[in-house]
Short mmCIF file of C-alpha atoms in Angstrom, two decimals:
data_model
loop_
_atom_site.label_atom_id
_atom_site.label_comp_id
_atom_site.label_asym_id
_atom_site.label_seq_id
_atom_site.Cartn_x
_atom_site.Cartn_y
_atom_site.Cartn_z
CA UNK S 418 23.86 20.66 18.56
CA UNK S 419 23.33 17.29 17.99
CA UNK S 420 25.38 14.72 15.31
CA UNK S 421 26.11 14.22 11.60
CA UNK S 422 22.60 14.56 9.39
CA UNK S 423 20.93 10.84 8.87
CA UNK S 424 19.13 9.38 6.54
CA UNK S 425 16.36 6.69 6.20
CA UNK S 426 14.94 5.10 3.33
CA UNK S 427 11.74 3.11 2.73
CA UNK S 428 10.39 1.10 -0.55
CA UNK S 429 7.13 1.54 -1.54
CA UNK S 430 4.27 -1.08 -2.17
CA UNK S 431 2.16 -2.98 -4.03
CA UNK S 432 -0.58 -5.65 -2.75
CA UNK S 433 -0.79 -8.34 -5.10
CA UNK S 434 -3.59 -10.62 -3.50
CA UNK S 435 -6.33 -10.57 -0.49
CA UNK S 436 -6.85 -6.88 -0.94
CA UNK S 437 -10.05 -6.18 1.78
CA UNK S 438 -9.82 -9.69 2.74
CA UNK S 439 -6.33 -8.75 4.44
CA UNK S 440 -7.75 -6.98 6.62
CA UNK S 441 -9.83 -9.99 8.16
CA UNK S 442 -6.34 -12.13 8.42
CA UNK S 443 -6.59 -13.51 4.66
CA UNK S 444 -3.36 -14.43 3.81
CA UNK S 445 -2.08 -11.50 1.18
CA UNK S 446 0.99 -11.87 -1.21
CA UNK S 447 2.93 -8.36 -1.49
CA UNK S 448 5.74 -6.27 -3.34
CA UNK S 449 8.43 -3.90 -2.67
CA UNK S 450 8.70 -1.42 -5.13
CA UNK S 451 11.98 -0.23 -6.53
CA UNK S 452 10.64 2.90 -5.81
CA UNK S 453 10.36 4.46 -2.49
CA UNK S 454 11.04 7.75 -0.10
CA UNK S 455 13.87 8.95 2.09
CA UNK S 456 13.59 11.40 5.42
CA UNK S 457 16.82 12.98 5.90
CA UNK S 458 17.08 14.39 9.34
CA UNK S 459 19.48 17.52 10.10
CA UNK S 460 19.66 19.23 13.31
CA UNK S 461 19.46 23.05 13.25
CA UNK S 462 20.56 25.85 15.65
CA UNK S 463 17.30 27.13 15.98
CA UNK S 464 13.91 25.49 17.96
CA UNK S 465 11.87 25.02 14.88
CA UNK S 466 11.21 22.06 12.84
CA UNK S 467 11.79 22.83 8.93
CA UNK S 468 10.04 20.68 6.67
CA UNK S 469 10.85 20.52 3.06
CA UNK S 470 9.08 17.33 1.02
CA UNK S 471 10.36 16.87 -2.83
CA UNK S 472 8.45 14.64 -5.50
CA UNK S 473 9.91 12.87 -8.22
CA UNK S 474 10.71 15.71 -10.73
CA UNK S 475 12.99 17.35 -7.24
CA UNK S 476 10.53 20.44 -6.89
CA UNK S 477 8.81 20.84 -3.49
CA UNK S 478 5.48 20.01 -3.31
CA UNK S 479 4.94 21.15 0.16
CA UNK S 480 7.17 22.93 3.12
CA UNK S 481 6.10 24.41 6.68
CA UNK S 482 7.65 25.33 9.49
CA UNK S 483 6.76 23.79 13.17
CA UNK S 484 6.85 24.63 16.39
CA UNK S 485 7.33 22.28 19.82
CA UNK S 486 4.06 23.93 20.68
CA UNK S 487 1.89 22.72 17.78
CA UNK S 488 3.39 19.06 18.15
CA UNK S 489 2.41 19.85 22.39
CA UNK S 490 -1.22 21.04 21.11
CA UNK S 491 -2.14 19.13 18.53
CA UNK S 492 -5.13 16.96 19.25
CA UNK S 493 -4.65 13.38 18.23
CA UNK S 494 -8.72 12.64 18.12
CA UNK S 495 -9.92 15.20 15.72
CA UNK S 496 -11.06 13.58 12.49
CA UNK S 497 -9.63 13.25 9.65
CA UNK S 498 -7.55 15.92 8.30
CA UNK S 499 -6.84 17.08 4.64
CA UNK S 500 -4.66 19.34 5.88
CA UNK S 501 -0.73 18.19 5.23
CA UNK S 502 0.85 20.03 8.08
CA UNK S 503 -2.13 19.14 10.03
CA UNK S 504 -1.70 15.61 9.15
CA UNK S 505 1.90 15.91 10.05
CA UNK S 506 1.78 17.34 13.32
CA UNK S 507 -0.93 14.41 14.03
CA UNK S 508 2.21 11.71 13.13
CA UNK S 509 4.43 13.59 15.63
CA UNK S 510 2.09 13.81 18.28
CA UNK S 511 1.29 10.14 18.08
CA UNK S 512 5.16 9.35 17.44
CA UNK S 513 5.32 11.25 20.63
CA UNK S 514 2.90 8.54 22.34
CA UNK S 515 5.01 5.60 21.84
CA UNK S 516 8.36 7.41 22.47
CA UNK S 517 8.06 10.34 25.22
CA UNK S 518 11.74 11.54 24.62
CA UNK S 519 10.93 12.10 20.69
CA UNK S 520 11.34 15.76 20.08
CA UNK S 521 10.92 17.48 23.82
CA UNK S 522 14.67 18.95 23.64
CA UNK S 523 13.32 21.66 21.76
CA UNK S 524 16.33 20.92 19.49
CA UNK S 525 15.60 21.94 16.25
CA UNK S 526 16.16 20.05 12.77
CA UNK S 527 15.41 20.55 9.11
CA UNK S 528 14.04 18.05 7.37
CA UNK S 529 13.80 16.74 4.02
CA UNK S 530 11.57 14.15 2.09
CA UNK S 531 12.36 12.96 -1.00
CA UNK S 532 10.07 10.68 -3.00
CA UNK S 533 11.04 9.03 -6.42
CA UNK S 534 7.29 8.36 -7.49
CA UNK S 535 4.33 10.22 -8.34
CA UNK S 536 2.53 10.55 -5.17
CA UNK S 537 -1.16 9.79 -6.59
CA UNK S 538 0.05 6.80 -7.95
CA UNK S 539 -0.61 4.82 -4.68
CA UNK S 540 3.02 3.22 -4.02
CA UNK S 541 3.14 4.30 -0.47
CA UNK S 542 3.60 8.15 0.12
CA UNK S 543 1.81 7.55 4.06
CA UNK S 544 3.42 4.69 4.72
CA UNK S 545 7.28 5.20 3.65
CA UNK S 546 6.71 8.44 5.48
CA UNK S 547 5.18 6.65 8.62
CA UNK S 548 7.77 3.94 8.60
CA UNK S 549 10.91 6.55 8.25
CA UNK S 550 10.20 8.36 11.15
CA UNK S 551 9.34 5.43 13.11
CA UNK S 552 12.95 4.31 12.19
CA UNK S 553 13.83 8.00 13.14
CA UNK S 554 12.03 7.94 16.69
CA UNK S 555 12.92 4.07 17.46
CA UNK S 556 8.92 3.13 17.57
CA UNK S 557 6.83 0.32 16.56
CA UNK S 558 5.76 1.53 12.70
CA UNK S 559 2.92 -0.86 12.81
CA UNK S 560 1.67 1.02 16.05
CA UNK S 561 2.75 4.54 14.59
CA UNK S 562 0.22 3.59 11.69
CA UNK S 563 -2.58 2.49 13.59
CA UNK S 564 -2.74 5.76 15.62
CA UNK S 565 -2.24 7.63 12.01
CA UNK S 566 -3.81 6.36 9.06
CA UNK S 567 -4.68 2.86 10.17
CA UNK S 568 -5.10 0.09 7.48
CA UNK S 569 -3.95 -3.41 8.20
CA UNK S 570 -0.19 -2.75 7.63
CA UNK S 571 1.03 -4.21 4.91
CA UNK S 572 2.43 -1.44 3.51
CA UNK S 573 4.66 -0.87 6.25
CA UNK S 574 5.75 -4.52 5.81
CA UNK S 575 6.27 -3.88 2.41
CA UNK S 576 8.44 -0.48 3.64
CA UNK S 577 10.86 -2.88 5.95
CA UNK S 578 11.49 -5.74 3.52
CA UNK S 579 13.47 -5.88 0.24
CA UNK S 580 12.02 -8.84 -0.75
CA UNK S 581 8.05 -10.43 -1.89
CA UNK S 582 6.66 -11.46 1.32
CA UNK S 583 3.63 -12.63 2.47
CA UNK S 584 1.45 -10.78 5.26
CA UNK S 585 -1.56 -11.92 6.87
CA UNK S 586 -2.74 -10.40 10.06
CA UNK S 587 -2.94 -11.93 13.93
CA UNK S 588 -5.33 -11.34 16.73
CA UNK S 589 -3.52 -8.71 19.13
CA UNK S 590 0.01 -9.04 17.69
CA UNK S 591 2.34 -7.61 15.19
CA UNK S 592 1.36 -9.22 11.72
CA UNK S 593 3.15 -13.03 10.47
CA UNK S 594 5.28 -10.74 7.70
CA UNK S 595 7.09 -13.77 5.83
CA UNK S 596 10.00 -13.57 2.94
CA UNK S 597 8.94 -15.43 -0.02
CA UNK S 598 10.98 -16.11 -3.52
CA UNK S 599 8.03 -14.83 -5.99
CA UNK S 600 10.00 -14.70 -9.10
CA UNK S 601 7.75 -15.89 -11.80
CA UNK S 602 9.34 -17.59 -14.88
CA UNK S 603 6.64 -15.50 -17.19
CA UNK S 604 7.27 -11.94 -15.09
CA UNK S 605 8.23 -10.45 -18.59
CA UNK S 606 4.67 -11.11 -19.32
CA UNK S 607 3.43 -8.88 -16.16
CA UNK S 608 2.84 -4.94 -16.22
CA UNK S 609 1.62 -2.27 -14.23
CA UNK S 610 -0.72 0.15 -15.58
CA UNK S 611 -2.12 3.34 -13.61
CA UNK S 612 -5.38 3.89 -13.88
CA UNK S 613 -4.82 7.81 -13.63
CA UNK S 614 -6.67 8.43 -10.37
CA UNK S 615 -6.04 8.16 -6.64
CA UNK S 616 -7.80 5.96 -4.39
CA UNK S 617 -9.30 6.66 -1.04
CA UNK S 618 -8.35 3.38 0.55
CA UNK S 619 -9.78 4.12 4.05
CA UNK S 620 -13.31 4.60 1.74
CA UNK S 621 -12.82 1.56 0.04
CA UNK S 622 -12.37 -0.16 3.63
CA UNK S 623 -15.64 1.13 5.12
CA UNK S 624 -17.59 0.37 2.51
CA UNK S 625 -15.91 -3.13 2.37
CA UNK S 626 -16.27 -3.52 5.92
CA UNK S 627 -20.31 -1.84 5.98
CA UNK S 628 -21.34 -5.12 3.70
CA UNK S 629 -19.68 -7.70 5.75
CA UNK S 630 -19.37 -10.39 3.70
CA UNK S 631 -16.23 -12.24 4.52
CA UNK S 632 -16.03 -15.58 6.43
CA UNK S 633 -13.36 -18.38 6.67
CA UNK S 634 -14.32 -20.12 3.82
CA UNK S 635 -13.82 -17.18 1.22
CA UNK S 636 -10.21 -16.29 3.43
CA UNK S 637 -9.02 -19.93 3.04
CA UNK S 638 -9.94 -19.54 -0.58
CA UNK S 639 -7.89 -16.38 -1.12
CA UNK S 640 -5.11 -17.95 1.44
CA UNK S 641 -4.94 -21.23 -1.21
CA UNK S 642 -4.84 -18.73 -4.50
CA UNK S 643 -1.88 -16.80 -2.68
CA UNK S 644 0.08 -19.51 -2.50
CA UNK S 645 -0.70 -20.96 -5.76
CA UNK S 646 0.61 -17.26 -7.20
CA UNK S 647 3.90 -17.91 -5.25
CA UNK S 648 4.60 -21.59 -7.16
CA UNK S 649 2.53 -20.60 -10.48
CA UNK S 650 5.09 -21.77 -13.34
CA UNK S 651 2.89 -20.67 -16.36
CA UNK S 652 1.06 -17.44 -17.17
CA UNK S 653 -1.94 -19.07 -18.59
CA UNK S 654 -2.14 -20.84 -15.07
CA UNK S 655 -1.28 -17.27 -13.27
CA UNK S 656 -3.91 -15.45 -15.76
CA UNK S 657 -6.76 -18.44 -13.74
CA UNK S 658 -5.52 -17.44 -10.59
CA UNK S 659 -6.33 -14.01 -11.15
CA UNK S 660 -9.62 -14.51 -12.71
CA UNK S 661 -10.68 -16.42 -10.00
CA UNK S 662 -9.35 -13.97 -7.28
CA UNK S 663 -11.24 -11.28 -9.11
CA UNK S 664 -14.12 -12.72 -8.92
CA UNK S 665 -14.32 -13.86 -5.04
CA UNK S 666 -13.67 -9.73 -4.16
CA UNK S 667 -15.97 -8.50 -6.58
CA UNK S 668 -18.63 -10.51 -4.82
CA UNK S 669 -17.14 -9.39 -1.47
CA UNK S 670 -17.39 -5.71 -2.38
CA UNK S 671 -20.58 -6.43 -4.59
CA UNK S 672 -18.56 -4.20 -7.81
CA UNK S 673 -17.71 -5.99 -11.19
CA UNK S 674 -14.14 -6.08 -11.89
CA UNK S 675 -11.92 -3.60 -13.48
CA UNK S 676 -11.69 -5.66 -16.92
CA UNK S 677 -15.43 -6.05 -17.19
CA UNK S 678 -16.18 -2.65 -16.89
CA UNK S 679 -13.14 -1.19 -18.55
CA UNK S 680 -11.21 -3.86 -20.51
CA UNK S 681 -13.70 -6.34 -21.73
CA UNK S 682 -11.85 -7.13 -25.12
CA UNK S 683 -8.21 -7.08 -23.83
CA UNK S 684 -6.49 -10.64 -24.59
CA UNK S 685 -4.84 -11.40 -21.09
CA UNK S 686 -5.92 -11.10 -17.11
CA UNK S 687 -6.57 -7.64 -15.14
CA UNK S 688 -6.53 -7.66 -11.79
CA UNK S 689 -6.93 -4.49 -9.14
CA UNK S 690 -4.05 -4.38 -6.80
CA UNK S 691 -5.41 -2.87 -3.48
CA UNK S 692 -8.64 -0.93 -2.88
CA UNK S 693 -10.54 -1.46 -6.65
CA UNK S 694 -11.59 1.59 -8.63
CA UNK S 695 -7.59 3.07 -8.63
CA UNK S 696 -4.04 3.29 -8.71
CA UNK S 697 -2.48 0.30 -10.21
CA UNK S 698 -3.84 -2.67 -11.79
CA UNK S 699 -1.67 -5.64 -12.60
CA UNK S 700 -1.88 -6.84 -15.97
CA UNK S 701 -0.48 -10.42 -17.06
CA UNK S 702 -0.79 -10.38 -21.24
CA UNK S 703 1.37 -12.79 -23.48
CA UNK S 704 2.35 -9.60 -25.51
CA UNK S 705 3.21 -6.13 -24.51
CA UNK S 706 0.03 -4.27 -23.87
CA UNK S 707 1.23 -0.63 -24.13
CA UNK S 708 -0.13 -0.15 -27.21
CA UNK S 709 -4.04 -1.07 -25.65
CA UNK S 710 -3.52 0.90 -22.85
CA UNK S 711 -2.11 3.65 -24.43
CA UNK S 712 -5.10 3.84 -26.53
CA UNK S 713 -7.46 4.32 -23.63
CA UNK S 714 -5.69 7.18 -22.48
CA UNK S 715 -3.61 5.18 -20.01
CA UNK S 716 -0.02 6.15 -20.43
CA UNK S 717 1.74 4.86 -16.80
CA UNK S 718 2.85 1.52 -18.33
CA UNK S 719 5.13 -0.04 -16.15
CA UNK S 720 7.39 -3.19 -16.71
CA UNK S 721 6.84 -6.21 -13.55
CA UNK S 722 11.02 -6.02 -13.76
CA UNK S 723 10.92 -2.16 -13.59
CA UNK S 724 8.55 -2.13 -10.84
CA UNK S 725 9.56 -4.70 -8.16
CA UNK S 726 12.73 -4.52 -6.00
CA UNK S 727 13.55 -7.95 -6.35
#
């Protein structure tokens, strides 16, 4: 039997700027969440794999049991799957692809996953799981997610780095994932509030992609308000940025933004952190907004200094 149990950690993530436009090598400013998910990895007598994943509140949420055949037949080019153990054996078959010695000993292991966030609120439940067992099976995560769930990475990024970074992709090579000191003098003026529903990013992607309306004008505009975030000194002056960032992707994505159609009378700046329509919005407001939010029926209100890692 093989050594001592081992553990691997990743944070979770937040995308504070080029959402869609990322994706077409628009220079994005991200987070690393204080919140994240381990993968601790026992080995077993037997020749099965037992999977045990626990949410926040340390009750499982889902368990199998897998054999080395269903990793050996699973068929990496059938669509989309709903399925979780499904989904799974997909990540171990394609792990399998970039590493051929992962997991042919038929040496078995139990496995735990333990996340410290709600899993529908967006923070990363694919990608700290894609970017653990990368670390587990000594593969490229960036590669493991592009035979998985795709996306343009940033979230793994996010996963490997414990501070703000920027990310912005490159033609046939890793992404240009840079360590930047965002640590704005107003950040006990920012909040996170969830918007109490998931978001289907890869939707939010084709339809993004289906209109087509980026070009390098609009990504040097986003590149230029990403770096203005970064140095911003005042929240009125962060509060333009966002307005103006708002407003280049809702004309990318042809979809008014979230404050016009949900906020309208709030005193302060909303802006949609990833794919619009769900999960997290950042809100920058010169008192606490709780109170608004709360009166909406949005509860999740989440300090900037209770969110971020650093």
């Amino acid at each position: 039997m093989n050594s001592k149990p081992k553990t691997y950690r990743s944070n979770g993530k937040l995308l504070l700027t080029a959402e869609y436009a990322v994706l077409d090598e628009a220079k994005a400013l991200a987070i690393p969440t204080k919140y994240g998910q381990s993968l601790l990895v026992k080995a077993n007598d037997s020749n099965i794999i037992n999977w045990k994943s626990y949410n926040e509140l340390g009750a499982i949420w889902f368990e199998c049991h897998i054999s080395f055949n269903e990793i050996a037949t699973t068929d990496l080019n059938s669509p989309a799957l709903n399925d979780v153990k499904e989904r799974l054996l997909q990540i171990l078959k394609a792990t399998q692809s970039l590493n051929s010695e992962f997991l042919v000993s038929n040496q078995g292991y139990d496995i735990t996953t333990h996340q410290d966030f709600n899993r529908l609120w967006g923070l990363g439940t694919s990608s700290t799981l894609i970017n653990n067992i990368a670390n587990w099976a000594n593969v490229d995560a960036y590669q493991l997610l592009k035979k998985t769930f795709g996306g343009s990475g940033y979230d793994i990024a996010c996963a490997q780095n414990n501070t703000s970074i920027t990310f912005q992709l490159q033609a046939d090579q890793n992404p240009l994932v840079t360590s930047v000191n965002f640590q704005p003098l107003f950040k006990d003026h920012l909040y996170f509030i969830y918007l109490n529903q998931k978001q289907n990013s890869r939707e939010g992607i084709l339809a993004y992609k289906s209109l087509g309306k980026i070009d390098s004008k609009i990504t040097s505009k986003i590149d230029a308000i990403t770096e203005e975030m970064i140095t911003c000194t005042s929240l009125p002056e962060f509060e333009n940025l966002i307005e103006a960032h708002e407003k280049i992707v809702s004309n990318l994505i042809e979809q008014d933004p979230i404050k016009t159609r949900l906020f309208s009378d709030f005193k302060g700046a909303v802006k949609s952190l990833g794919a619009w329509g769900g999960d997290f919005v950042l809100v920058a407001s010169n008192t606490n907004p709780a109170a608004y939010f709360n009166a909406k029926g949005f509860d999740t209100v989440i300090r900037y200094v209770d969110m971020v890692l650093v």
